[in-house]
mmCIF file of C-alpha atoms in Angstrom:
data_model
loop_
_atom_site.group_PDB
_atom_site.id
_atom_site.type_symbol
_atom_site.label_atom_id
_atom_site.label_comp_id
_atom_site.label_asym_id
_atom_site.label_seq_id
_atom_site.Cartn_x
_atom_site.Cartn_y
_atom_site.Cartn_z
ATOM 1 C CA ALA A 24 133.856 92.362 179.593
ATOM 2 C CA GLN A 25 137.059 93.763 178.251
ATOM 3 C CA SER A 26 140.530 92.620 179.243
ATOM 4 C CA VAL A 27 144.200 93.289 178.616
ATOM 5 C CA THR A 28 147.159 90.955 178.632
ATOM 6 C CA GLN A 29 150.689 92.161 179.190
ATOM 7 C CA LEU A 30 153.427 89.830 178.030
ATOM 8 C CA GLY A 31 156.406 89.742 180.356
ATOM 9 C CA SER A 32 156.133 90.712 183.989
ATOM 10 C CA HIS A 33 159.763 91.898 183.926
ATOM 11 C CA VAL A 34 161.695 93.486 181.080
ATOM 12 C CA SER A 35 165.335 94.541 181.244
ATOM 13 C CA VAL A 36 166.960 96.864 178.734
ATOM 14 C CA SER A 37 170.279 98.648 178.585
ATOM 15 C CA GLU A 38 170.354 102.409 178.887
ATOM 16 C CA GLY A 39 169.954 103.837 175.388
ATOM 17 C CA ALA A 40 168.293 100.712 173.999
ATOM 18 C CA LEU A 41 164.796 100.418 172.602
ATOM 19 C CA VAL A 42 162.009 99.839 175.077
ATOM 20 C CA LEU A 43 159.138 97.608 173.931
ATOM 21 C CA LEU A 44 156.379 96.648 176.359
ATOM 22 C CA ARG A 45 153.678 94.449 174.927
ATOM 23 C CA CYS A 46 149.941 94.708 175.478
ATOM 24 C CA ASN A 47 147.090 92.867 173.819
ATOM 25 C CA TYR A 48 143.474 93.591 174.491
ATOM 26 C CA SER A 49 140.128 91.914 174.165
ATOM 27 C CA SER A 50 137.092 94.063 173.535
ATOM 28 C CA SER A 51 133.589 93.696 172.162
ATOM 29 C CA VAL A 52 133.352 97.414 171.471
ATOM 30 C CA PRO A 53 135.869 99.888 170.051
ATOM 31 C CA PRO A 54 138.477 100.000 172.796
ATOM 32 C CA TYR A 55 139.763 102.981 174.654
ATOM 33 C CA LEU A 56 143.301 102.081 175.704
ATOM 34 C CA PHE A 57 145.699 103.560 178.204
ATOM 35 C CA TRP A 58 149.217 103.117 179.484
ATOM 36 C CA TYR A 59 149.908 104.080 183.085
ATOM 37 C CA VAL A 60 153.276 104.216 184.842
ATOM 38 C CA GLN A 61 153.906 103.663 188.518
ATOM 39 C CA TYR A 62 157.206 104.809 189.963
ATOM 40 C CA PRO A 63 158.286 103.308 193.294
ATOM 41 C CA ASN A 64 156.099 104.512 196.152
ATOM 42 C CA GLN A 65 154.033 106.686 193.849
ATOM 43 C CA GLY A 66 150.594 106.579 192.299
ATOM 44 C CA LEU A 67 149.534 105.723 188.785
ATOM 45 C CA GLN A 68 150.362 108.350 186.187
ATOM 46 C CA LEU A 69 148.875 108.396 182.714
ATOM 47 C CA LEU A 70 151.524 108.034 179.998
ATOM 48 C CA LEU A 71 149.236 108.131 176.986
ATOM 49 C CA LYS A 72 145.845 107.085 175.721
ATOM 50 C CA TYR A 73 144.115 106.034 172.533
ATOM 51 C CA THR A 74 140.467 106.836 172.024
ATOM 52 C CA THR A 75 139.827 107.561 168.345
ATOM 53 C CA GLY A 76 141.723 109.028 165.412
ATOM 54 C CA ALA A 77 145.435 108.600 164.845
ATOM 55 C CA THR A 78 146.558 105.112 165.769
ATOM 56 C CA LEU A 79 150.050 106.214 166.790
ATOM 57 C CA VAL A 80 149.779 108.149 170.011
ATOM 58 C CA LYS A 81 152.547 110.018 171.718
ATOM 59 C CA GLY A 82 152.792 110.413 175.436
ATOM 60 C CA ILE A 83 154.993 111.914 178.062
ATOM 61 C CA ASN A 84 158.692 111.181 178.534
ATOM 62 C CA GLY A 85 159.209 110.153 174.908
ATOM 63 C CA PHE A 86 156.900 107.136 174.994
ATOM 64 C CA GLU A 87 154.509 106.248 172.222
ATOM 65 C CA ALA A 88 152.116 103.427 171.449
ATOM 66 C CA GLU A 89 150.433 102.193 168.318
ATOM 67 C CA PHE A 90 146.901 100.852 168.223
ATOM 68 C CA LYS A 91 146.696 97.911 165.814
ATOM 69 C CA LYS A 92 143.160 96.662 165.501
ATOM 70 C CA SER A 93 144.088 93.689 163.310
ATOM 71 C CA GLU A 94 146.498 92.455 165.972
ATOM 72 C CA THR A 95 144.432 93.664 168.956
ATOM 73 C CA SER A 96 147.619 95.200 170.285
ATOM 74 C CA PHE A 97 148.679 98.442 171.913
ATOM 75 C CA HIS A 98 152.417 98.049 172.480
ATOM 76 C CA LEU A 99 154.379 100.773 174.258
ATOM 77 C CA THR A 100 157.740 101.864 172.867
ATOM 78 C CA LYS A 101 160.510 104.332 173.524
ATOM 79 C CA PRO A 102 163.500 104.613 171.174
ATOM 80 C CA SER A 103 166.120 105.094 173.867
ATOM 81 C CA ALA A 104 165.752 104.005 177.483
ATOM 82 C CA HIS A 105 166.801 106.283 180.294
ATOM 83 C CA MET A 106 167.576 105.258 183.843
ATOM 84 C CA SER A 107 164.607 107.298 185.021
ATOM 85 C CA ASP A 108 162.270 105.046 183.005
ATOM 86 C CA ALA A 109 162.668 102.247 185.535
ATOM 87 C CA ALA A 110 159.147 101.721 186.842
ATOM 88 C CA GLU A 111 156.131 99.481 186.498
ATOM 89 C CA TYR A 112 153.946 99.987 183.451
ATOM 90 C CA PHE A 113 150.290 99.075 183.220
ATOM 91 C CA CYS A 114 148.242 98.712 180.084
ATOM 92 C CA ALA A 115 144.544 99.360 180.634
ATOM 93 C CA VAL A 116 141.255 99.425 178.790
ATOM 94 C CA SER A 117 138.285 101.557 179.696
ATOM 95 C CA ASP A 118 134.971 99.828 179.917
ATOM 96 C CA LYS A 119 131.546 101.345 180.237
ATOM 97 C CA ILE A 120 129.552 99.806 183.045
ATOM 98 C CA ALA A 121 125.965 99.927 184.197
ATOM 99 C CA GLY A 122 124.726 103.458 184.425
ATOM 100 C CA GLY A 123 127.179 104.565 181.792
ATOM 101 C CA TYR A 124 130.143 105.064 184.044
ATOM 102 C CA GLN A 125 133.707 104.248 183.315
ATOM 103 C CA LYS A 126 135.654 101.344 184.761
ATOM 104 C CA VAL A 127 139.329 100.849 184.000
ATOM 105 C CA THR A 128 140.552 97.271 183.645
ATOM 106 C CA PHE A 129 144.281 96.919 184.133
ATOM 107 C CA GLY A 130 146.800 94.407 182.945
ATOM 108 C CA THR A 131 149.099 92.679 185.388
ATOM 109 C CA GLY A 132 151.891 95.168 184.821
ATOM 110 C CA THR A 133 155.427 95.007 183.470
ATOM 111 C CA LYS A 134 158.368 96.064 185.588
ATOM 112 C CA LEU A 135 160.987 97.784 183.470
ATOM 113 C CA GLN A 136 164.578 97.595 184.613
ATOM 114 C CA VAL A 137 167.148 99.827 182.905
ATOM 115 C CA ILE A 138 170.723 98.621 183.129
ATOM 116 C CA PRO A 139 173.487 101.234 183.019
ATOM 117 C CA GLU B 14 148.934 120.699 188.567
ATOM 118 C CA PRO B 15 145.812 119.392 190.314
ATOM 119 C CA GLU B 16 146.177 115.946 191.802
ATOM 120 C CA VAL B 17 144.313 113.339 193.804
ATOM 121 C CA THR B 18 145.679 113.065 197.313
ATOM 122 C CA GLN B 19 145.316 110.109 199.645
ATOM 123 C CA THR B 20 145.942 109.756 203.349
ATOM 124 C CA PRO B 21 147.548 108.010 205.050
ATOM 125 C CA SER B 22 150.245 106.684 202.743
ATOM 126 C CA HIS B 23 150.610 103.585 204.887
ATOM 127 C CA GLN B 24 148.301 102.153 207.519
ATOM 128 C CA VAL B 25 148.823 99.117 209.688
ATOM 129 C CA THR B 26 145.799 97.684 211.459
ATOM 130 C CA GLN B 27 144.875 94.624 213.440
ATOM 131 C CA MET B 28 142.555 92.049 211.946
ATOM 132 C CA GLY B 29 138.951 92.822 212.843
ATOM 133 C CA GLN B 30 139.506 96.551 213.200
ATOM 134 C CA GLU B 31 137.755 99.193 211.118
ATOM 135 C CA VAL B 32 139.819 101.394 208.823
ATOM 136 C CA ILE B 33 138.951 104.496 206.860
ATOM 137 C CA LEU B 34 141.026 105.439 203.860
ATOM 138 C CA ARG B 35 140.740 109.032 202.796
ATOM 139 C CA CYS B 36 140.961 110.704 199.446
ATOM 140 C CA VAL B 37 140.656 114.250 198.187
ATOM 141 C CA PRO B 38 139.715 114.104 194.498
ATOM 142 C CA ILE B 39 140.458 116.872 192.042
ATOM 143 C CA SER B 40 138.105 119.716 192.837
ATOM 144 C CA ASN B 41 136.022 119.930 189.660
ATOM 145 C CA HIS B 42 135.727 116.182 189.186
ATOM 146 C CA LEU B 43 132.369 114.521 189.618
ATOM 147 C CA TYR B 44 133.183 110.813 189.348
ATOM 148 C CA PHE B 45 135.116 108.942 191.989
ATOM 149 C CA TYR B 46 136.573 105.471 192.154
ATOM 150 C CA TRP B 47 138.435 103.073 194.403
ATOM 151 C CA TYR B 48 140.780 100.435 193.082
ATOM 152 C CA ARG B 49 143.056 98.049 194.914
ATOM 153 C CA GLN B 50 146.250 96.187 194.121
ATOM 154 C CA ILE B 51 147.188 93.158 196.160
ATOM 155 C CA LEU B 52 150.957 92.741 196.199
ATOM 156 C CA GLY B 53 152.123 91.131 192.976
ATOM 157 C CA GLN B 54 148.681 91.203 191.383
ATOM 158 C CA LYS B 55 146.864 93.495 189.006
ATOM 159 C CA VAL B 56 145.040 96.684 189.912
ATOM 160 C CA GLU B 57 141.362 95.806 190.398
ATOM 161 C CA PHE B 58 138.253 97.956 190.270
ATOM 162 C CA LEU B 59 136.304 98.156 193.516
ATOM 163 C CA VAL B 60 133.636 100.808 193.170
ATOM 164 C CA SER B 61 132.551 103.919 191.316
ATOM 165 C CA PHE B 62 130.603 106.778 192.871
ATOM 166 C CA TYR B 63 128.648 109.633 191.341
ATOM 167 C CA ASN B 64 126.049 112.050 192.593
ATOM 168 C CA ASN B 65 126.386 110.727 196.139
ATOM 169 C CA GLU B 66 125.663 107.158 195.298
ATOM 170 C CA ILE B 67 127.440 104.033 194.154
ATOM 171 C CA SER B 68 127.084 103.592 190.415
ATOM 172 C CA GLU B 69 128.838 100.252 190.163
ATOM 173 C CA LYS B 70 130.728 97.880 192.418
ATOM 174 C CA SER B 71 132.727 94.738 191.842
ATOM 175 C CA GLU B 72 132.251 91.394 193.510
ATOM 176 C CA ILE B 73 135.146 92.289 195.792
ATOM 177 C CA PHE B 74 133.163 95.187 197.248
ATOM 178 C CA ASP B 75 131.066 93.223 199.727
ATOM 179 C CA ASP B 76 129.183 94.353 202.824
ATOM 180 C CA GLN B 77 132.463 94.958 204.653
ATOM 181 C CA PHE B 78 133.159 97.901 202.387
ATOM 182 C CA SER B 79 131.435 101.254 202.164
ATOM 183 C CA VAL B 80 132.167 104.595 200.532
ATOM 184 C CA GLU B 81 131.106 108.050 201.472
ATOM 185 C CA ARG B 82 131.538 111.633 200.438
ATOM 186 C CA PRO B 83 131.088 113.230 203.859
ATOM 187 C CA ASP B 84 131.670 116.774 202.651
ATOM 188 C CA GLY B 85 132.432 118.632 199.456
ATOM 189 C CA SER B 86 136.023 117.523 199.213
ATOM 190 C CA ASN B 87 136.671 114.137 200.806
ATOM 191 C CA PHE B 88 135.878 110.677 199.485
ATOM 192 C CA THR B 89 136.386 107.795 201.899
ATOM 193 C CA LEU B 90 136.591 104.027 201.771
ATOM 194 C CA LYS B 91 135.681 102.219 204.989
ATOM 195 C CA ILE B 92 136.468 98.606 205.700
ATOM 196 C CA ARG B 93 134.342 97.547 208.639
ATOM 197 C CA SER B 94 136.195 94.531 209.975
ATOM 198 C CA THR B 95 139.500 94.031 208.244
ATOM 199 C CA LYS B 96 140.774 90.626 207.193
ATOM 200 C CA LEU B 97 144.313 89.592 206.375
ATOM 201 C CA GLU B 98 143.392 89.389 202.701
ATOM 202 C CA ASP B 99 142.423 93.066 202.700
ATOM 203 C CA SER B 100 146.134 93.905 202.798
ATOM 204 C CA ALA B 101 146.764 95.775 199.565
ATOM 205 C CA MET B 102 147.505 99.130 198.003
ATOM 206 C CA TYR B 103 144.275 101.086 197.646
ATOM 207 C CA PHE B 104 144.057 103.728 194.940
ATOM 208 C CA CYS B 105 141.518 106.489 194.764
ATOM 209 C CA ALA B 106 140.768 108.022 191.383
ATOM 210 C CA SER B 107 138.572 110.748 190.010
ATOM 211 C CA SER B 108 137.474 111.910 186.589
ATOM 212 C CA GLU B 109 135.750 114.976 185.259
ATOM 213 C CA GLU B 110 133.270 112.935 183.309
ATOM 214 C CA GLY B 111 132.221 109.332 183.327
ATOM 215 C CA GLN B 112 132.810 108.701 179.663
ATOM 216 C CA ARG B 113 135.070 105.835 178.596
ATOM 217 C CA ASN B 114 137.559 108.142 176.946
ATOM 218 C CA THR B 115 137.976 110.355 179.978
ATOM 219 C CA GLU B 116 141.203 110.074 181.869
ATOM 220 C CA ALA B 117 140.933 108.907 185.455
ATOM 221 C CA PHE B 118 143.474 110.594 187.704
ATOM 222 C CA PHE B 119 144.888 108.336 190.385
ATOM 223 C CA GLY B 120 146.254 109.142 193.793
ATOM 224 C CA GLN B 121 149.530 107.821 195.128
ATOM 225 C CA GLY B 122 147.777 105.073 197.041
ATOM 226 C CA THR B 123 147.403 103.945 200.640
ATOM 227 C CA ARG B 124 149.219 100.768 201.555
ATOM 228 C CA LEU B 125 147.039 98.886 204.015
ATOM 229 C CA THR B 126 148.672 96.146 206.053
ATOM 230 C CA VAL B 127 146.407 93.958 208.173
ATOM 231 C CA VAL B 128 148.212 91.988 210.876
#
């Protein structure tokens, strides 16, 4: 089974500062990795995903993540935090289960606080 | 933009009662899922559904739970006799394909509170 570990359940950054949310994964097969964001009282929205190809993937709202196989990491970054980035962020890996269907395994989430 | 919609957004029920959580997946999607998130914990897979049958379920998805696609648009999760520990946010998701690299689109969730 695959798994993801998110370091830091809460991260605080100043507005305009770099955002770095850490994610490490464990996988016995080439991983397919995702970052989801959850704004208060809303559902899970896909920020970006890595499947194959370029290891630096760009997502919505200025976020990007780099897949590093040697470090088994998929950290999420944004050069300059905005107040609207305050949300909970989930790293996830997609597993293939019996019958060939997808199952998403989520990390525990990191709540991002942006300080004015 | 197409989206997965869930109703109700919040449901309060008494322990032992049956609840049905409803979801309308994206119209051309063929794969459907339920996940749940107990407060303060990670989002956990419950069940996947394709071609009118369960394709996989987790150990959480015991006999108290069932899923159904009663018509061409709705996808429901039924909890037969709710327990306090069933209190959680329940997310419905759907995907066009079942491949690992296919994005699953999630609904906004139903917060279930069992009292």
